């Protein structure tokens, strides 16, 4: 009849991220591919007293438990730290596990989320709005990289707040410090994140820079 079947949102979610990098990330990232050797284990970081490898091991435990206990908890995750420290990797690992269990997961960068919001507001795309509000998990990657405007601040708050009010889970990743988060967005969004999310710090150097250096070094040695 007119009632949407249970798989409808799942198929809609697949269409939403079909044109994004998410499909590629799902192929490349998984818990099984985690390699602790890429994280430095020689220098303890002043902020925590742990090495980058120890920090990532702690975060891996959080991610594994979050995915394993997903049906029985109502927790949200906030991944924060410098670029290239493993935030997107772990977020994608969680998404991969949940998708295989049949959950509806929507992955959007902050910029893509703003594009979706404009689609909803100006083209009256009610189905997309329903998906952003009621999917099992919404991942907002790279919060703070979207074009800054009063509209962006308001709409991102509305998405986060709307999902919290509906007990729908959210995972946010960002390169912003807490001070930058508070400065860029409203006090209301800052308060929601501080009070409603598990805060997960990602420490250490940019792995992309490190891996790029190693690739160039290996290439030069083979000349």
mmCIF file of C-alpha atoms in Angstrom:
data_model
loop_
_atom_site.group_PDB
_atom_site.id
_atom_site.type_symbol
_atom_site.label_atom_id
_atom_site.label_comp_id
_atom_site.label_asym_id
_atom_site.label_seq_id
_atom_site.Cartn_x
_atom_site.Cartn_y
_atom_site.Cartn_z
ATOM 1 C CA UNK A 1 0.000 0.000 0.000
ATOM 2 C CA UNK A 2 1.202 3.499 0.879
ATOM 3 C CA UNK A 3 3.351 2.367 3.810
ATOM 4 C CA UNK A 4 7.088 2.335 3.088
ATOM 5 C CA UNK A 5 8.778 -1.024 3.663
ATOM 6 C CA UNK A 6 11.549 -1.426 6.249
ATOM 7 C CA UNK A 7 14.303 -1.425 3.614
ATOM 8 C CA UNK A 8 13.169 1.873 2.061
ATOM 9 C CA UNK A 9 15.357 4.138 4.205
ATOM 10 C CA UNK A 10 18.325 1.845 3.725
ATOM 11 C CA UNK A 11 18.041 2.070 -0.056
ATOM 12 C CA UNK A 12 17.544 5.832 0.140
ATOM 13 C CA UNK A 13 20.692 6.136 2.276
ATOM 14 C CA UNK A 14 22.656 4.188 -0.327
ATOM 15 C CA UNK A 15 21.505 6.612 -3.010
ATOM 16 C CA UNK A 16 22.474 9.601 -0.865
ATOM 17 C CA UNK A 17 26.083 8.532 -0.406
ATOM 18 C CA UNK A 18 26.536 6.838 -3.767
ATOM 19 C CA UNK A 19 28.074 10.023 -5.174
ATOM 20 C CA UNK A 20 30.302 10.639 -2.171
ATOM 21 C CA UNK A 21 33.641 9.191 -1.089
ATOM 22 C CA UNK A 22 31.882 7.066 1.521
ATOM 23 C CA UNK A 23 31.578 3.992 -0.699
ATOM 24 C CA UNK A 24 35.326 4.074 -1.296
ATOM 25 C CA UNK A 25 36.007 4.504 2.417
ATOM 26 C CA UNK A 26 33.866 1.452 3.194
ATOM 27 C CA UNK A 27 36.021 -0.622 0.844
ATOM 28 C CA UNK A 28 39.281 0.661 2.332
ATOM 29 C CA UNK A 29 38.557 0.932 6.069
ATOM 30 C CA UNK A 30 37.572 -1.800 8.512
ATOM 31 C CA UNK A 31 38.433 -2.873 12.048
ATOM 32 C CA UNK A 32 40.321 -5.811 10.551
ATOM 33 C CA UNK A 33 42.623 -3.444 8.662
ATOM 34 C CA UNK A 34 43.633 -1.499 11.760
ATOM 35 C CA UNK A 35 47.436 -1.472 12.000
ATOM 36 C CA UNK A 36 48.823 -0.118 15.259
ATOM 37 C CA UNK A 37 52.311 0.161 13.743
ATOM 38 C CA UNK A 38 51.412 3.328 11.847
ATOM 39 C CA UNK A 39 50.985 5.160 15.159
ATOM 40 C CA UNK A 40 54.010 6.473 17.013
ATOM 41 C CA UNK A 41 54.783 4.625 20.239
ATOM 42 C CA UNK A 42 58.000 6.398 21.221
ATOM 43 C CA UNK A 43 56.884 9.818 22.414
ATOM 44 C CA UNK A 44 54.419 10.405 25.230
ATOM 45 C CA UNK A 45 52.149 13.339 24.475
ATOM 46 C CA UNK A 46 52.086 16.141 27.029
ATOM 47 C CA UNK A 47 48.290 16.458 26.953
ATOM 48 C CA UNK A 48 47.656 12.862 28.060
ATOM 49 C CA UNK A 49 50.931 11.183 29.005
ATOM 50 C CA UNK A 50 50.158 8.510 26.391
ATOM 51 C CA UNK A 51 51.720 7.821 23.034
ATOM 52 C CA UNK A 52 49.673 8.187 19.861
ATOM 53 C CA UNK A 53 49.502 4.383 19.634
ATOM 54 C CA UNK A 54 48.160 4.057 23.171
ATOM 55 C CA UNK A 55 45.616 6.787 22.497
ATOM 56 C CA UNK A 56 44.413 5.072 19.327
ATOM 57 C CA UNK A 57 44.190 1.724 21.131
ATOM 58 C CA UNK A 58 41.870 3.362 23.665
ATOM 59 C CA UNK A 59 39.781 4.878 20.895
ATOM 60 C CA UNK A 60 39.586 1.554 19.083
ATOM 61 C CA UNK A 61 38.055 -0.002 22.209
ATOM 62 C CA UNK A 62 35.466 2.775 22.311
ATOM 63 C CA UNK A 63 34.590 2.247 18.635
ATOM 64 C CA UNK A 64 34.346 -1.543 18.934
ATOM 65 C CA UNK A 65 32.094 -1.316 21.983
ATOM 66 C CA UNK A 66 29.957 1.386 20.375
ATOM 67 C CA UNK A 67 29.322 -0.788 17.323
ATOM 68 C CA UNK A 68 28.823 -4.023 19.307
ATOM 69 C CA UNK A 69 26.354 -2.469 21.771
ATOM 70 C CA UNK A 70 24.602 -0.248 19.228
ATOM 71 C CA UNK A 71 21.132 -1.797 19.634
ATOM 72 C CA UNK A 72 21.109 -1.318 23.413
ATOM 73 C CA UNK A 73 22.618 2.130 23.985
ATOM 74 C CA UNK A 74 21.670 5.724 23.159
ATOM 75 C CA UNK A 75 25.146 7.236 23.062
ATOM 76 C CA UNK A 76 26.599 9.780 20.653
ATOM 77 C CA UNK A 77 30.286 10.134 19.796
ATOM 78 C CA UNK A 78 32.356 13.267 19.260
ATOM 79 C CA UNK A 79 35.766 12.608 17.659
ATOM 80 C CA UNK A 80 38.129 15.575 17.876
ATOM 81 C CA UNK A 81 41.783 16.144 17.036
ATOM 82 C CA UNK A 82 44.169 17.264 14.319
ATOM 83 C CA UNK A 83 43.873 16.126 10.702
ATOM 84 C CA UNK A 84 45.155 12.675 9.862
ATOM 85 C CA UNK A 85 44.907 11.152 13.342
ATOM 86 C CA UNK A 86 42.381 8.413 12.514
ATOM 87 C CA UNK A 87 38.975 10.017 13.097
ATOM 88 C CA UNK A 88 37.463 9.236 9.699
ATOM 89 C CA UNK A 89 38.997 5.759 9.774
ATOM 90 C CA UNK A 90 37.280 4.768 13.024
ATOM 91 C CA UNK A 91 34.008 6.473 12.071
ATOM 92 C CA UNK A 92 33.939 4.463 8.846
ATOM 93 C CA UNK A 93 34.799 1.238 10.687
ATOM 94 C CA UNK A 94 31.784 1.793 12.940
ATOM 95 C CA UNK A 95 29.564 2.573 9.955
ATOM 96 C CA UNK A 96 30.734 -0.560 8.131
ATOM 97 C CA UNK A 97 29.872 -2.820 11.072
ATOM 98 C CA UNK A 98 26.455 -1.234 11.556
ATOM 99 C CA UNK A 99 25.588 -1.394 7.855
ATOM 100 C CA UNK A 100 26.372 -5.115 7.783
ATOM 101 C CA UNK A 101 23.974 -5.536 10.695
ATOM 102 C CA UNK A 102 21.211 -3.912 8.662
ATOM 103 C CA UNK A 103 21.237 -0.456 10.265
ATOM 104 C CA UNK A 104 20.578 2.704 8.268
ATOM 105 C CA UNK A 105 23.754 4.805 8.435
ATOM 106 C CA UNK A 106 24.099 8.178 6.735
ATOM 107 C CA UNK A 107 27.610 9.573 6.271
ATOM 108 C CA UNK A 108 27.966 13.210 5.262
ATOM 109 C CA UNK A 109 30.799 15.664 5.460
ATOM 110 C CA UNK A 110 29.690 18.970 6.970
ATOM 111 C CA UNK A 111 29.733 20.515 3.486
ATOM 112 C CA UNK A 112 27.599 17.710 2.053
ATOM 113 C CA UNK A 113 25.205 18.075 4.967
ATOM 114 C CA UNK A 114 24.717 21.737 4.121
ATOM 115 C CA UNK A 115 24.015 20.795 0.491
ATOM 116 C CA UNK A 116 21.406 18.322 1.744
ATOM 117 C CA UNK A 117 19.822 20.946 3.981
ATOM 118 C CA UNK A 118 19.511 23.345 1.030
ATOM 119 C CA UNK A 119 17.914 20.526 -0.966
ATOM 120 C CA UNK A 120 15.408 20.019 1.847
ATOM 121 C CA UNK A 121 14.691 23.704 2.433
ATOM 122 C CA UNK A 122 14.537 25.004 -1.122
ATOM 123 C CA UNK A 123 13.351 21.927 -3.057
ATOM 124 C CA UNK A 124 11.104 20.499 -0.349
ATOM 125 C CA UNK A 125 12.856 17.112 -0.354
ATOM 126 C CA UNK A 126 10.896 15.604 2.537
ATOM 127 C CA UNK A 127 12.376 12.122 2.124
ATOM 128 C CA UNK A 128 15.921 13.415 2.518
ATOM 129 C CA UNK A 129 14.842 15.390 5.569
ATOM 130 C CA UNK A 130 13.303 12.277 7.089
ATOM 131 C CA UNK A 131 16.510 10.345 6.439
ATOM 132 C CA UNK A 132 18.741 12.937 8.115
ATOM 133 C CA UNK A 133 16.430 13.095 11.111
ATOM 134 C CA UNK A 134 15.578 9.433 11.643
ATOM 135 C CA UNK A 135 18.358 7.199 10.266
ATOM 136 C CA UNK A 136 19.856 4.867 12.863
ATOM 137 C CA UNK A 137 23.156 6.769 12.824
ATOM 138 C CA UNK A 138 24.125 10.076 11.238
ATOM 139 C CA UNK A 139 27.858 10.656 10.807
ATOM 140 C CA UNK A 140 28.877 14.302 10.323
ATOM 141 C CA UNK A 141 32.522 14.295 9.248
ATOM 142 C CA UNK A 142 34.814 17.335 9.299
ATOM 143 C CA UNK A 143 32.515 19.666 11.214
ATOM 144 C CA UNK A 144 33.847 23.186 10.747
ATOM 145 C CA UNK A 145 34.947 22.785 7.118
ATOM 146 C CA UNK A 146 31.594 23.879 5.684
ATOM 147 C CA UNK A 147 31.074 27.441 4.481
ATOM 148 C CA UNK A 148 30.505 29.477 7.624
ATOM 149 C CA UNK A 149 27.274 31.462 7.733
ATOM 150 C CA UNK A 150 24.416 32.121 10.113
ATOM 151 C CA UNK A 151 22.312 29.691 8.061
ATOM 152 C CA UNK A 152 24.905 26.929 8.403
ATOM 153 C CA UNK A 153 25.197 27.413 12.158
ATOM 154 C CA UNK A 154 21.429 27.382 12.628
ATOM 155 C CA UNK A 155 20.738 24.395 10.392
ATOM 156 C CA UNK A 156 23.519 22.221 11.786
ATOM 157 C CA UNK A 157 22.206 22.936 15.273
ATOM 158 C CA UNK A 158 18.693 22.029 14.114
ATOM 159 C CA UNK A 159 19.858 18.679 12.717
ATOM 160 C CA UNK A 160 21.832 17.791 15.839
ATOM 161 C CA UNK A 161 19.151 18.977 18.232
ATOM 162 C CA UNK A 162 16.364 17.312 16.272
ATOM 163 C CA UNK A 163 18.097 13.947 16.365
ATOM 164 C CA UNK A 164 18.862 14.278 20.072
ATOM 165 C CA UNK A 165 15.206 15.037 20.806
ATOM 166 C CA UNK A 166 14.211 11.939 18.810
ATOM 167 C CA UNK A 167 16.841 9.740 20.518
ATOM 168 C CA UNK A 168 18.589 9.148 17.195
ATOM 169 C CA UNK A 169 22.343 8.642 17.406
ATOM 170 C CA UNK A 170 25.026 10.923 15.976
ATOM 171 C CA UNK A 171 28.769 10.662 15.403
ATOM 172 C CA UNK A 172 30.586 13.936 14.761
ATOM 173 C CA UNK A 173 34.244 14.316 13.829
ATOM 174 C CA UNK A 174 36.121 17.599 13.716
ATOM 175 C CA UNK A 175 39.560 19.195 13.679
ATOM 176 C CA UNK A 176 38.276 22.019 15.874
ATOM 177 C CA UNK A 177 39.418 22.528 19.434
ATOM 178 C CA UNK A 178 36.717 23.105 22.039
ATOM 179 C CA UNK A 179 37.546 26.818 22.006
ATOM 180 C CA UNK A 180 37.160 26.957 18.209
ATOM 181 C CA UNK A 181 33.930 24.971 18.376
ATOM 182 C CA UNK A 182 32.453 27.418 20.862
ATOM 183 C CA UNK A 183 33.615 30.397 18.808
ATOM 184 C CA UNK A 184 32.360 29.131 15.433
ATOM 185 C CA UNK A 185 28.967 27.850 16.553
ATOM 186 C CA UNK A 186 26.265 28.850 18.976
ATOM 187 C CA UNK A 187 26.456 28.334 22.704
ATOM 188 C CA UNK A 188 23.510 25.967 22.258
ATOM 189 C CA UNK A 189 25.387 23.590 19.940
ATOM 190 C CA UNK A 190 28.476 23.686 22.153
ATOM 191 C CA UNK A 191 26.295 22.844 25.160
ATOM 192 C CA UNK A 192 24.609 19.922 23.370
ATOM 193 C CA UNK A 193 27.948 18.418 22.385
ATOM 194 C CA UNK A 194 29.487 18.844 25.825
ATOM 195 C CA UNK A 195 26.450 17.364 27.551
ATOM 196 C CA UNK A 196 25.131 14.740 25.137
ATOM 197 C CA UNK A 197 28.227 13.229 23.498
ATOM 198 C CA UNK A 198 31.058 10.943 24.558
ATOM 199 C CA UNK A 199 34.176 13.029 23.871
ATOM 200 C CA UNK A 200 36.931 11.021 22.171
ATOM 201 C CA UNK A 201 40.310 12.757 21.636
ATOM 202 C CA UNK A 202 42.596 11.800 18.746
ATOM 203 C CA UNK A 203 46.220 12.700 19.394
ATOM 204 C CA UNK A 204 49.505 12.604 17.514
ATOM 205 C CA UNK A 205 50.886 13.731 14.178
ATOM 206 C CA UNK A 206 49.198 13.716 10.778
ATOM 207 C CA UNK A 207 49.475 10.135 9.496
ATOM 208 C CA UNK A 208 48.822 11.195 5.913
ATOM 209 C CA UNK A 209 51.961 13.352 5.940
ATOM 210 C CA UNK A 210 53.946 10.552 7.568
ATOM 211 C CA UNK A 211 52.735 7.928 5.101
ATOM 212 C CA UNK A 212 53.376 10.260 2.170
ATOM 213 C CA UNK A 213 56.950 10.767 3.357
ATOM 214 C CA UNK A 214 57.481 7.013 3.647
ATOM 215 C CA UNK A 215 56.087 6.401 0.151
ATOM 216 C CA UNK A 216 58.388 9.044 -1.346
ATOM 217 C CA UNK A 217 61.359 7.660 0.553
ATOM 218 C CA UNK A 218 60.642 4.113 -0.679
ATOM 219 C CA UNK A 219 60.219 5.368 -4.241
ATOM 220 C CA UNK A 220 63.531 7.232 -4.119
ATOM 221 C CA UNK A 221 65.357 4.190 -2.757
ATOM 222 C CA UNK A 222 64.110 2.096 -5.684
ATOM 223 C CA UNK A 223 65.345 4.524 -8.362
#
